Amino acid sequence: MQEYMFILLSQTGTRVLKFIQLFTKKPYNYASIALDLSLEEIYSFCRTFRHFPLPATFNQEVIGKGTFGMFQQIPCEIYVIPLTIESKRKLTVYLDHFKLCRSRYSYNLLGLCTTYLHICWMRQRKMHCAEFVARILEYTGVTLEKSPSLYTPDDLRHLPAAKLVYRGELNRFYAIHGEGMSKRLRKRMTPLV
């Protein structure tokens, strides 16, 4: 049986992401990982409190709440990456580690600068959102072309293993495919590759 994971790239209207976009000139400057296409379980390194960029750490996100609840229009792309059963198991074990040890981790604010300057700097318990996604990809066996600390959300768009499955508005996608969708229908949606 084929397993999958999903990368959600987005551009919310927070001041921080608008500021980052000034430098990157890229359409999406935030990355998250989702376990299935319903987007019921989304994880990233991000702000802990809705209105304050710091403190930030590993968090589970919910569409319509937190930062994703602050904006009616959130442009996004969703990519699917096929995994083996063993890789999917490793993914859930890795995420369980972050859930249990969340207080040990924090956001790699300096890493935003080193990534932008193409300086490889892996910090043990600090990550930015794209670095977190890249580390998960590497841990589950997806081949990366550079260190996870050098990945940006835009780099994740161009991974050979990733296939685009949706481009558009996040809230609209979630209203159709998320919370209200039956489990049976979700199972039919997942095998997209």
Short mmCIF file of N, CA and C in Angstrom, two decimals:
data_model
loop_
_atom_site.label_atom_id
_atom_site.label_comp_id
_atom_site.label_asym_id
_atom_site.label_seq_id
_atom_site.Cartn_x
_atom_site.Cartn_y
_atom_site.Cartn_z
N MET A 1 0.82 -1.18 0.00
CA MET A 1 0.00 0.00 0.00
C MET A 1 0.87 1.25 0.00
N GLN A 2 0.56 2.18 -0.86
CA GLN A 2 1.32 3.43 -0.96
C GLN A 2 0.89 4.41 0.12
N GLU A 3 1.85 5.06 0.74
CA GLU A 3 1.60 6.10 1.74
C GLU A 3 2.04 7.44 1.18
N TYR A 4 1.58 8.52 1.83
CA TYR A 4 1.88 9.87 1.36
C TYR A 4 2.09 10.82 2.52
N MET A 5 2.79 11.91 2.23
CA MET A 5 2.79 13.07 3.10
C MET A 5 2.61 14.28 2.20
N PHE A 6 2.21 15.39 2.79
CA PHE A 6 1.88 16.57 2.00
C PHE A 6 2.62 17.79 2.53
N ILE A 7 3.10 18.60 1.61
CA ILE A 7 3.75 19.86 1.97
C ILE A 7 2.78 20.98 1.62
N LEU A 8 2.50 21.81 2.60
CA LEU A 8 1.63 22.96 2.41
C LEU A 8 2.51 24.21 2.42
N LEU A 9 2.50 24.92 1.31
CA LEU A 9 3.22 26.20 1.21
C LEU A 9 2.18 27.30 1.16
N SER A 10 2.39 28.36 1.93
CA SER A 10 1.38 29.41 1.99
C SER A 10 2.01 30.78 2.18
N GLN A 11 1.18 31.79 2.03
CA GLN A 11 1.58 33.17 2.26
C GLN A 11 0.44 33.86 3.00
N THR A 12 0.53 33.85 4.33
CA THR A 12 -0.48 34.56 5.11
C THR A 12 -0.16 36.05 5.06
N GLY A 13 -0.98 36.84 5.65
CA GLY A 13 -0.77 38.28 5.63
C GLY A 13 -0.07 38.84 6.85
N THR A 14 0.63 37.99 7.62
CA THR A 14 1.32 38.51 8.80
C THR A 14 2.42 39.48 8.37
N ARG A 15 2.74 40.38 9.27
CA ARG A 15 3.81 41.35 8.98
C ARG A 15 5.14 40.65 8.72
N VAL A 16 5.39 39.60 9.49
CA VAL A 16 6.64 38.86 9.34
C VAL A 16 6.75 38.27 7.93
N LEU A 17 5.70 37.60 7.46
CA LEU A 17 5.76 37.00 6.13
C LEU A 17 5.79 38.05 5.03
N LYS A 18 5.12 39.16 5.22
CA LYS A 18 5.20 40.25 4.24
C LYS A 18 6.62 40.79 4.16
N PHE A 19 7.27 40.91 5.33
CA PHE A 19 8.65 41.38 5.38
C PHE A 19 9.58 40.40 4.68
N ILE A 20 9.42 39.11 4.96
CA ILE A 20 10.25 38.09 4.31
C ILE A 20 10.04 38.12 2.81
N GLN A 21 8.80 38.31 2.38
CA GLN A 21 8.50 38.33 0.95
C GLN A 21 9.18 39.51 0.24
N LEU A 22 9.40 40.60 0.95
CA LEU A 22 10.13 41.74 0.38
C LEU A 22 11.52 41.31 -0.08
N PHE A 23 12.15 40.42 0.70
CA PHE A 23 13.50 39.96 0.36
C PHE A 23 13.48 38.82 -0.66
N THR A 24 12.60 37.87 -0.47
CA THR A 24 12.63 36.67 -1.32
C THR A 24 11.98 36.88 -2.68
N LYS A 25 10.96 37.74 -2.73
CA LYS A 25 10.19 37.97 -3.96
C LYS A 25 9.50 36.70 -4.44
N LYS A 26 9.27 35.77 -3.52
CA LYS A 26 8.64 34.49 -3.85
C LYS A 26 7.17 34.50 -3.43
N PRO A 27 6.33 33.72 -4.09
CA PRO A 27 4.89 33.76 -3.77
C PRO A 27 4.53 33.12 -2.44
N TYR A 28 5.34 32.15 -1.96
CA TYR A 28 5.03 31.45 -0.72
C TYR A 28 6.26 31.48 0.18
N ASN A 29 6.07 31.89 1.41
CA ASN A 29 7.20 32.03 2.33
C ASN A 29 6.99 31.32 3.64
N TYR A 30 6.09 30.35 3.64
CA TYR A 30 5.82 29.58 4.85
C TYR A 30 5.56 28.13 4.45
N ALA A 31 6.13 27.19 5.21
CA ALA A 31 6.01 25.77 4.89
C ALA A 31 5.52 24.97 6.10
N SER A 32 4.64 24.02 5.83
CA SER A 32 4.11 23.11 6.85
C SER A 32 4.08 21.71 6.26
N ILE A 33 3.92 20.75 7.14
CA ILE A 33 3.78 19.35 6.70
C ILE A 33 2.39 18.87 7.13
N ALA A 34 1.74 18.10 6.27
CA ALA A 34 0.42 17.53 6.59
C ALA A 34 0.48 16.03 6.39
N LEU A 35 -0.26 15.31 7.22
CA LEU A 35 -0.26 13.85 7.12
C LEU A 35 -1.20 13.33 6.05
N ASP A 36 -2.26 14.09 5.75
CA ASP A 36 -3.14 13.69 4.65
C ASP A 36 -3.74 14.93 4.01
N LEU A 37 -4.46 14.72 2.92
CA LEU A 37 -4.96 15.82 2.12
C LEU A 37 -6.13 16.55 2.76
N SER A 38 -6.69 16.00 3.82
CA SER A 38 -7.76 16.70 4.53
C SER A 38 -7.21 17.89 5.32
N LEU A 39 -5.90 17.92 5.51
CA LEU A 39 -5.20 18.97 6.28
C LEU A 39 -5.68 19.02 7.73
N GLU A 40 -6.12 17.88 8.24
CA GLU A 40 -6.56 17.80 9.63
C GLU A 40 -5.37 17.86 10.59
N GLU A 41 -4.22 17.33 10.17
CA GLU A 41 -3.01 17.37 10.99
C GLU A 41 -1.92 18.08 10.20
N ILE A 42 -1.65 19.33 10.60
CA ILE A 42 -0.62 20.15 9.97
C ILE A 42 0.38 20.53 11.05
N TYR A 43 1.68 20.44 10.73
CA TYR A 43 2.72 20.75 11.70
C TYR A 43 3.77 21.65 11.07
N SER A 44 4.34 22.53 11.91
CA SER A 44 5.42 23.38 11.45
C SER A 44 6.12 24.00 12.64
N PHE A 45 7.17 24.75 12.36
CA PHE A 45 7.80 25.60 13.35
C PHE A 45 7.26 27.00 13.10
N CYS A 46 6.52 27.50 14.06
CA CYS A 46 5.81 28.76 13.86
C CYS A 46 5.48 29.41 15.19
N ARG A 47 4.82 30.56 15.11
CA ARG A 47 4.44 31.30 16.31
C ARG A 47 3.52 30.46 17.19
N THR A 48 3.67 30.63 18.48
CA THR A 48 2.85 29.91 19.44
C THR A 48 1.54 30.64 19.69
N PHE A 49 1.60 31.97 19.70
CA PHE A 49 0.41 32.78 19.95
C PHE A 49 0.03 33.56 18.70
N ARG A 50 -1.23 33.60 18.43
CA ARG A 50 -1.77 34.16 17.19
C ARG A 50 -1.24 35.56 16.85
N HIS A 51 -1.19 36.46 17.81
CA HIS A 51 -0.87 37.84 17.51
C HIS A 51 0.59 38.23 17.74
N PHE A 52 1.43 37.28 18.18
CA PHE A 52 2.82 37.58 18.47
C PHE A 52 3.74 36.61 17.73
N PRO A 53 4.72 37.13 16.99
CA PRO A 53 5.61 36.23 16.24
C PRO A 53 6.51 35.37 17.14
N LEU A 54 6.81 35.85 18.34
CA LEU A 54 7.62 35.09 19.29
C LEU A 54 6.88 35.02 20.61
N PRO A 55 7.01 33.93 21.34
CA PRO A 55 7.83 32.76 21.07
C PRO A 55 7.26 31.91 19.94
N ALA A 56 8.17 31.17 19.35
CA ALA A 56 7.79 30.26 18.26
C ALA A 56 8.52 28.94 18.45
N THR A 57 7.86 27.85 18.09
CA THR A 57 8.42 26.52 18.24
C THR A 57 7.62 25.54 17.37
N PHE A 58 7.79 24.26 17.59
CA PHE A 58 7.00 23.24 16.91
C PHE A 58 5.55 23.36 17.36
N ASN A 59 4.63 23.43 16.40
CA ASN A 59 3.21 23.56 16.71
C ASN A 59 2.37 22.77 15.72
N GLN A 60 1.25 22.29 16.20
CA GLN A 60 0.23 21.76 15.30
C GLN A 60 -0.67 22.93 14.92
N GLU A 61 -0.98 23.04 13.65
CA GLU A 61 -1.78 24.14 13.15
C GLU A 61 -3.16 23.64 12.74
N VAL A 62 -4.12 24.55 12.79
CA VAL A 62 -5.49 24.23 12.41
C VAL A 62 -5.99 25.30 11.46
N ILE A 63 -6.50 24.89 10.31
CA ILE A 63 -7.06 25.84 9.36
C ILE A 63 -8.25 26.54 10.03
N GLY A 64 -8.28 27.86 9.93
CA GLY A 64 -9.36 28.64 10.53
C GLY A 64 -9.08 29.08 11.95
N LYS A 65 -7.94 28.65 12.51
CA LYS A 65 -7.56 29.05 13.87
C LYS A 65 -6.12 29.54 13.87
N GLY A 66 -5.72 30.20 14.95
CA GLY A 66 -4.35 30.70 15.03
C GLY A 66 -4.06 31.64 13.87
N THR A 67 -2.85 31.57 13.35
CA THR A 67 -2.47 32.42 12.22
C THR A 67 -3.33 32.12 11.00
N PHE A 68 -3.64 30.85 10.77
CA PHE A 68 -4.49 30.51 9.62
C PHE A 68 -5.92 31.02 9.78
N GLY A 69 -6.29 31.44 10.97
CA GLY A 69 -7.61 31.99 11.20
C GLY A 69 -7.67 33.50 11.11
N MET A 70 -6.53 34.13 10.91
CA MET A 70 -6.48 35.59 10.88
C MET A 70 -6.84 36.18 9.52
N PHE A 71 -6.82 35.36 8.48
CA PHE A 71 -6.97 35.88 7.12
C PHE A 71 -7.98 35.07 6.33
N GLN A 72 -8.82 35.76 5.58
CA GLN A 72 -9.81 35.08 4.76
C GLN A 72 -9.22 34.56 3.46
N GLN A 73 -8.18 35.21 2.97
CA GLN A 73 -7.52 34.79 1.73
C GLN A 73 -6.08 34.40 2.04
N ILE A 74 -5.76 33.13 1.85
CA ILE A 74 -4.40 32.64 2.07
C ILE A 74 -3.98 31.86 0.82
N PRO A 75 -3.19 32.48 -0.06
CA PRO A 75 -2.71 31.74 -1.23
C PRO A 75 -1.84 30.57 -0.80
N CYS A 76 -1.99 29.45 -1.49
CA CYS A 76 -1.20 28.28 -1.10
C CYS A 76 -0.98 27.34 -2.28
N GLU A 77 -0.04 26.43 -2.07
CA GLU A 77 0.16 25.28 -2.93
C GLU A 77 0.31 24.07 -2.02
N ILE A 78 -0.20 22.94 -2.49
CA ILE A 78 -0.07 21.69 -1.75
C ILE A 78 0.62 20.67 -2.65
N TYR A 79 1.64 20.04 -2.12
CA TYR A 79 2.41 19.03 -2.86
C TYR A 79 2.29 17.69 -2.14
N VAL A 80 2.25 16.63 -2.92
CA VAL A 80 2.22 15.29 -2.36
C VAL A 80 3.59 14.64 -2.59
N ILE A 81 4.03 13.87 -1.59
CA ILE A 81 5.27 13.10 -1.70
C ILE A 81 4.96 11.67 -1.33
N PRO A 82 5.19 10.74 -2.24
CA PRO A 82 4.94 9.32 -1.92
C PRO A 82 5.96 8.80 -0.91
N LEU A 83 5.49 7.97 -0.01
CA LEU A 83 6.34 7.36 1.01
C LEU A 83 6.10 5.86 1.05
N THR A 84 7.09 5.14 1.51
CA THR A 84 6.89 3.73 1.79
C THR A 84 6.15 3.62 3.13
N ILE A 85 5.66 2.46 3.44
CA ILE A 85 5.00 2.24 4.73
C ILE A 85 5.99 2.50 5.87
N GLU A 86 7.22 2.05 5.70
CA GLU A 86 8.25 2.28 6.72
C GLU A 86 8.56 3.77 6.88
N SER A 87 8.63 4.51 5.77
CA SER A 87 8.89 5.95 5.84
C SER A 87 7.75 6.68 6.54
N LYS A 88 6.52 6.27 6.29
CA LYS A 88 5.37 6.90 6.95
C LYS A 88 5.41 6.61 8.46
N ARG A 89 5.82 5.42 8.82
CA ARG A 89 5.96 5.07 10.24
C ARG A 89 7.03 5.96 10.88
N LYS A 90 8.16 6.14 10.18
CA LYS A 90 9.23 7.00 10.69
C LYS A 90 8.73 8.43 10.86
N LEU A 91 7.92 8.89 9.92
CA LEU A 91 7.36 10.24 9.98
C LEU A 91 6.53 10.41 11.26
N THR A 92 5.65 9.46 11.53
CA THR A 92 4.79 9.59 12.72
C THR A 92 5.62 9.49 14.01
N VAL A 93 6.65 8.66 14.02
CA VAL A 93 7.53 8.56 15.20
C VAL A 93 8.27 9.89 15.41
N TYR A 94 8.76 10.47 14.33
CA TYR A 94 9.48 11.75 14.40
C TYR A 94 8.55 12.86 14.90
N LEU A 95 7.35 12.91 14.39
CA LEU A 95 6.38 13.91 14.84
C LEU A 95 6.01 13.69 16.31
N ASP A 96 5.88 12.43 16.72
CA ASP A 96 5.59 12.13 18.13
C ASP A 96 6.71 12.65 19.03
N HIS A 97 7.94 12.53 18.55
CA HIS A 97 9.08 13.07 19.32
C HIS A 97 8.91 14.58 19.52
N PHE A 98 8.58 15.30 18.47
CA PHE A 98 8.40 16.75 18.59
C PHE A 98 7.23 17.10 19.50
N LYS A 99 6.17 16.33 19.43
CA LYS A 99 5.02 16.58 20.31
C LYS A 99 5.40 16.41 21.78
N LEU A 100 6.16 15.37 22.08
CA LEU A 100 6.56 15.10 23.47
C LEU A 100 7.64 16.06 23.97
N CYS A 101 8.50 16.50 23.08
CA CYS A 101 9.66 17.32 23.47
C CYS A 101 9.55 18.76 22.97
N ARG A 102 8.36 19.21 22.72
CA ARG A 102 8.11 20.53 22.14
C ARG A 102 8.84 21.65 22.87
N SER A 103 8.87 21.59 24.20
CA SER A 103 9.47 22.66 24.99
C SER A 103 10.99 22.77 24.80
N ARG A 104 11.61 21.76 24.25
CA ARG A 104 13.06 21.78 24.01
C ARG A 104 13.43 22.52 22.73
N TYR A 105 12.44 22.80 21.89
CA TYR A 105 12.72 23.37 20.58
C TYR A 105 12.27 24.83 20.50
N SER A 106 12.92 25.57 19.61
CA SER A 106 12.50 26.94 19.35
C SER A 106 12.78 27.29 17.89
N TYR A 107 12.27 28.43 17.51
CA TYR A 107 12.38 28.88 16.12
C TYR A 107 13.80 29.38 15.85
N ASN A 108 14.32 29.06 14.70
CA ASN A 108 15.67 29.45 14.31
C ASN A 108 15.63 30.80 13.59
N LEU A 109 15.49 31.86 14.38
CA LEU A 109 15.40 33.20 13.82
C LEU A 109 16.67 33.58 13.06
N LEU A 110 17.83 33.29 13.64
CA LEU A 110 19.09 33.57 12.95
C LEU A 110 19.23 32.73 11.68
N GLY A 111 18.60 31.56 11.71
CA GLY A 111 18.66 30.68 10.54
C GLY A 111 17.99 31.27 9.31
N LEU A 112 17.01 32.16 9.52
CA LEU A 112 16.41 32.84 8.36
C LEU A 112 17.47 33.63 7.61
N CYS A 113 18.34 34.30 8.36
CA CYS A 113 19.41 35.09 7.74
C CYS A 113 20.44 34.20 7.07
N THR A 114 20.88 33.14 7.78
CA THR A 114 21.91 32.28 7.19
C THR A 114 21.38 31.54 5.97
N THR A 115 20.13 31.16 5.99
CA THR A 115 19.53 30.51 4.81
C THR A 115 19.50 31.47 3.64
N TYR A 116 19.06 32.70 3.89
CA TYR A 116 19.00 33.72 2.84
C TYR A 116 20.40 33.99 2.25
N LEU A 117 21.44 33.92 3.11
CA LEU A 117 22.82 34.16 2.66
C LEU A 117 23.51 32.88 2.17
N HIS A 118 22.78 31.77 2.12
CA HIS A 118 23.30 30.46 1.67
C HIS A 118 24.45 29.96 2.54
N ILE A 119 24.32 30.17 3.85
CA ILE A 119 25.30 29.69 4.81
C ILE A 119 24.68 28.52 5.57
N CYS A 120 25.32 27.37 5.45
CA CYS A 120 24.81 26.16 6.12
C CYS A 120 25.10 26.24 7.61
N TRP A 121 24.02 26.19 8.43
CA TRP A 121 24.18 26.25 9.87
C TRP A 121 23.06 25.45 10.52
N MET A 122 23.35 24.21 10.82
CA MET A 122 22.37 23.33 11.47
C MET A 122 22.48 23.51 12.98
N ARG A 123 21.39 23.95 13.58
CA ARG A 123 21.34 24.10 15.03
C ARG A 123 20.51 22.94 15.58
N GLN A 124 20.96 22.37 16.67
CA GLN A 124 20.37 21.13 17.15
C GLN A 124 18.89 21.23 17.49
N ARG A 125 18.48 22.27 18.18
CA ARG A 125 17.08 22.35 18.62
C ARG A 125 16.38 23.62 18.13
N LYS A 126 16.87 24.18 17.06
CA LYS A 126 16.26 25.38 16.48
C LYS A 126 16.09 25.17 14.99
N MET A 127 14.89 25.49 14.50
CA MET A 127 14.59 25.34 13.08
C MET A 127 13.64 26.43 12.63
N HIS A 128 13.72 26.77 11.36
CA HIS A 128 12.66 27.59 10.77
C HIS A 128 11.76 26.64 9.99
N CYS A 129 10.64 27.14 9.49
CA CYS A 129 9.60 26.27 8.94
C CYS A 129 10.09 25.38 7.80
N ALA A 130 10.79 25.95 6.83
CA ALA A 130 11.24 25.16 5.68
C ALA A 130 12.32 24.16 6.10
N GLU A 131 13.17 24.55 7.04
CA GLU A 131 14.19 23.65 7.55
C GLU A 131 13.55 22.45 8.24
N PHE A 132 12.50 22.69 9.01
CA PHE A 132 11.76 21.61 9.66
C PHE A 132 11.20 20.64 8.64
N VAL A 133 10.56 21.15 7.60
CA VAL A 133 10.00 20.29 6.55
C VAL A 133 11.12 19.51 5.87
N ALA A 134 12.23 20.18 5.56
CA ALA A 134 13.35 19.51 4.89
C ALA A 134 13.95 18.42 5.79
N ARG A 135 14.05 18.68 7.08
CA ARG A 135 14.57 17.65 7.99
C ARG A 135 13.65 16.44 8.03
N ILE A 136 12.36 16.68 8.01
CA ILE A 136 11.41 15.56 7.98
C ILE A 136 11.57 14.78 6.69
N LEU A 137 11.69 15.48 5.58
CA LEU A 137 11.88 14.79 4.30
C LEU A 137 13.13 13.93 4.33
N GLU A 138 14.22 14.50 4.82
CA GLU A 138 15.48 13.76 4.90
C GLU A 138 15.34 12.55 5.83
N TYR A 139 14.70 12.73 6.97
CA TYR A 139 14.52 11.65 7.94
C TYR A 139 13.69 10.50 7.36
N THR A 140 12.72 10.82 6.51
CA THR A 140 11.87 9.77 5.93
C THR A 140 12.46 9.18 4.65
N GLY A 141 13.66 9.63 4.27
CA GLY A 141 14.35 9.01 3.14
C GLY A 141 14.22 9.72 1.81
N VAL A 142 13.64 10.92 1.79
CA VAL A 142 13.56 11.69 0.55
C VAL A 142 14.93 12.31 0.31
N THR A 143 15.46 12.14 -0.90
CA THR A 143 16.77 12.67 -1.24
C THR A 143 16.71 14.19 -1.37
N LEU A 144 17.60 14.86 -0.66
CA LEU A 144 17.71 16.31 -0.74
C LEU A 144 19.00 16.68 -1.45
N GLU A 145 18.99 17.82 -2.11
CA GLU A 145 20.16 18.27 -2.87
C GLU A 145 21.11 19.13 -2.05
N LYS A 146 20.68 19.54 -0.85
CA LYS A 146 21.52 20.36 0.01
C LYS A 146 21.10 20.15 1.45
N SER A 147 21.80 20.79 2.36
CA SER A 147 21.49 20.68 3.79
C SER A 147 20.09 21.20 4.07
N PRO A 148 19.35 20.56 4.98
CA PRO A 148 18.02 21.06 5.34
C PRO A 148 18.02 22.52 5.80
N SER A 149 19.13 22.96 6.41
CA SER A 149 19.20 24.34 6.91
C SER A 149 19.21 25.37 5.78
N LEU A 150 19.45 24.93 4.55
CA LEU A 150 19.50 25.84 3.41
C LEU A 150 18.19 25.90 2.63
N TYR A 151 17.22 25.11 3.04
CA TYR A 151 15.96 25.06 2.28
C TYR A 151 15.05 26.23 2.62
N THR A 152 14.43 26.76 1.57
CA THR A 152 13.41 27.80 1.69
C THR A 152 12.09 27.18 1.25
N PRO A 153 10.97 27.80 1.56
CA PRO A 153 9.71 27.27 1.04
C PRO A 153 9.71 27.15 -0.48
N ASP A 154 10.34 28.09 -1.17
CA ASP A 154 10.38 28.02 -2.62
C ASP A 154 11.19 26.82 -3.11
N ASP A 155 12.25 26.46 -2.40
CA ASP A 155 13.02 25.26 -2.76
C ASP A 155 12.16 24.01 -2.69
N LEU A 156 11.27 23.96 -1.71
CA LEU A 156 10.41 22.79 -1.55
C LEU A 156 9.46 22.61 -2.73
N ARG A 157 9.16 23.69 -3.44
CA ARG A 157 8.29 23.62 -4.62
C ARG A 157 8.95 22.84 -5.76
N HIS A 158 10.27 22.75 -5.72
CA HIS A 158 11.01 22.17 -6.84
C HIS A 158 11.66 20.83 -6.53
N LEU A 159 11.22 20.20 -5.45
CA LEU A 159 11.74 18.88 -5.13
C LEU A 159 11.32 17.88 -6.20
N PRO A 160 12.23 17.06 -6.70
CA PRO A 160 11.85 16.07 -7.71
C PRO A 160 10.77 15.10 -7.24
N ALA A 161 10.74 14.79 -5.94
CA ALA A 161 9.76 13.84 -5.41
C ALA A 161 8.38 14.44 -5.21
N ALA A 162 8.28 15.77 -5.25
CA ALA A 162 7.01 16.45 -4.94
C ALA A 162 6.19 16.70 -6.20
N LYS A 163 4.89 16.41 -6.09
CA LYS A 163 3.97 16.65 -7.20
C LYS A 163 2.89 17.63 -6.73
N LEU A 164 2.69 18.70 -7.47
CA LEU A 164 1.68 19.69 -7.13
C LEU A 164 0.28 19.08 -7.28
N VAL A 165 -0.53 19.22 -6.22
CA VAL A 165 -1.90 18.71 -6.29
C VAL A 165 -2.94 19.82 -6.15
N TYR A 166 -2.50 20.99 -5.68
CA TYR A 166 -3.45 22.10 -5.54
C TYR A 166 -2.71 23.43 -5.51
N ARG A 167 -3.26 24.39 -6.21
CA ARG A 167 -2.79 25.78 -6.15
C ARG A 167 -4.02 26.65 -6.06
N GLY A 168 -4.10 27.49 -5.06
CA GLY A 168 -5.27 28.34 -4.91
C GLY A 168 -5.38 28.89 -3.51
N GLU A 169 -6.60 29.03 -3.05
CA GLU A 169 -6.87 29.64 -1.75
C GLU A 169 -7.08 28.55 -0.69
N LEU A 170 -6.37 28.65 0.41
CA LEU A 170 -6.35 27.61 1.43
C LEU A 170 -7.71 27.38 2.09
N ASN A 171 -8.39 28.45 2.50
CA ASN A 171 -9.67 28.29 3.18
C ASN A 171 -10.71 27.63 2.27
N ARG A 172 -10.67 27.98 1.01
CA ARG A 172 -11.60 27.38 0.04
C ARG A 172 -11.33 25.88 -0.09
N PHE A 173 -10.05 25.52 -0.22
CA PHE A 173 -9.67 24.11 -0.31
C PHE A 173 -10.15 23.34 0.92
N TYR A 174 -9.90 23.92 2.10
CA TYR A 174 -10.26 23.25 3.34
C TYR A 174 -11.77 23.10 3.49
N ALA A 175 -12.51 24.10 3.04
CA ALA A 175 -13.97 24.02 3.12
C ALA A 175 -14.50 22.86 2.28
N ILE A 176 -13.84 22.56 1.19
CA ILE A 176 -14.28 21.48 0.30
C ILE A 176 -13.72 20.13 0.74
N HIS A 177 -12.44 20.10 1.11
CA HIS A 177 -11.74 18.83 1.33
C HIS A 177 -11.42 18.52 2.78
N GLY A 178 -11.63 19.44 3.68
CA GLY A 178 -11.17 19.26 5.05
C GLY A 178 -12.17 18.68 5.98
N GLU A 179 -12.39 19.38 7.02
CA GLU A 179 -13.15 18.98 8.19
C GLU A 179 -14.45 18.24 7.92
N GLY A 180 -15.27 18.72 7.00
CA GLY A 180 -16.58 18.12 6.80
C GLY A 180 -16.59 16.90 5.88
N MET A 181 -15.47 16.58 5.27
CA MET A 181 -15.44 15.49 4.31
C MET A 181 -15.44 14.13 5.02
N SER A 182 -16.18 13.20 4.49
CA SER A 182 -16.24 11.87 5.11
C SER A 182 -14.92 11.14 4.97
N LYS A 183 -14.62 10.25 5.89
CA LYS A 183 -13.38 9.49 5.85
C LYS A 183 -13.29 8.63 4.60
N ARG A 184 -14.41 8.10 4.17
CA ARG A 184 -14.41 7.26 2.97
C ARG A 184 -13.98 8.07 1.75
N LEU A 185 -14.50 9.27 1.62
CA LEU A 185 -14.14 10.13 0.50
C LEU A 185 -12.69 10.56 0.60
N ARG A 186 -12.19 10.82 1.80
CA ARG A 186 -10.80 11.19 2.00
C ARG A 186 -9.86 10.09 1.51
N LYS A 187 -10.21 8.85 1.80
CA LYS A 187 -9.38 7.74 1.36
C LYS A 187 -9.30 7.66 -0.15
N ARG A 188 -10.38 7.99 -0.82
CA ARG A 188 -10.37 7.99 -2.28
C ARG A 188 -9.53 9.12 -2.83
N MET A 189 -9.46 10.24 -2.12
CA MET A 189 -8.70 11.41 -2.58
C MET A 189 -7.20 11.23 -2.45
N THR A 190 -6.75 10.54 -1.42
CA THR A 190 -5.33 10.51 -1.08
C THR A 190 -4.44 9.98 -2.20
N PRO A 191 -4.73 8.87 -2.87
CA PRO A 191 -3.80 8.40 -3.90
C PRO A 191 -3.84 9.28 -5.16
N LEU A 192 -3.01 10.33 -5.15
CA LEU A 192 -3.02 11.28 -6.24
C LEU A 192 -1.90 11.07 -7.24
N VAL A 193 -0.92 10.26 -6.89
CA VAL A 193 0.21 10.09 -7.79
C VAL A 193 0.09 8.83 -8.61
#
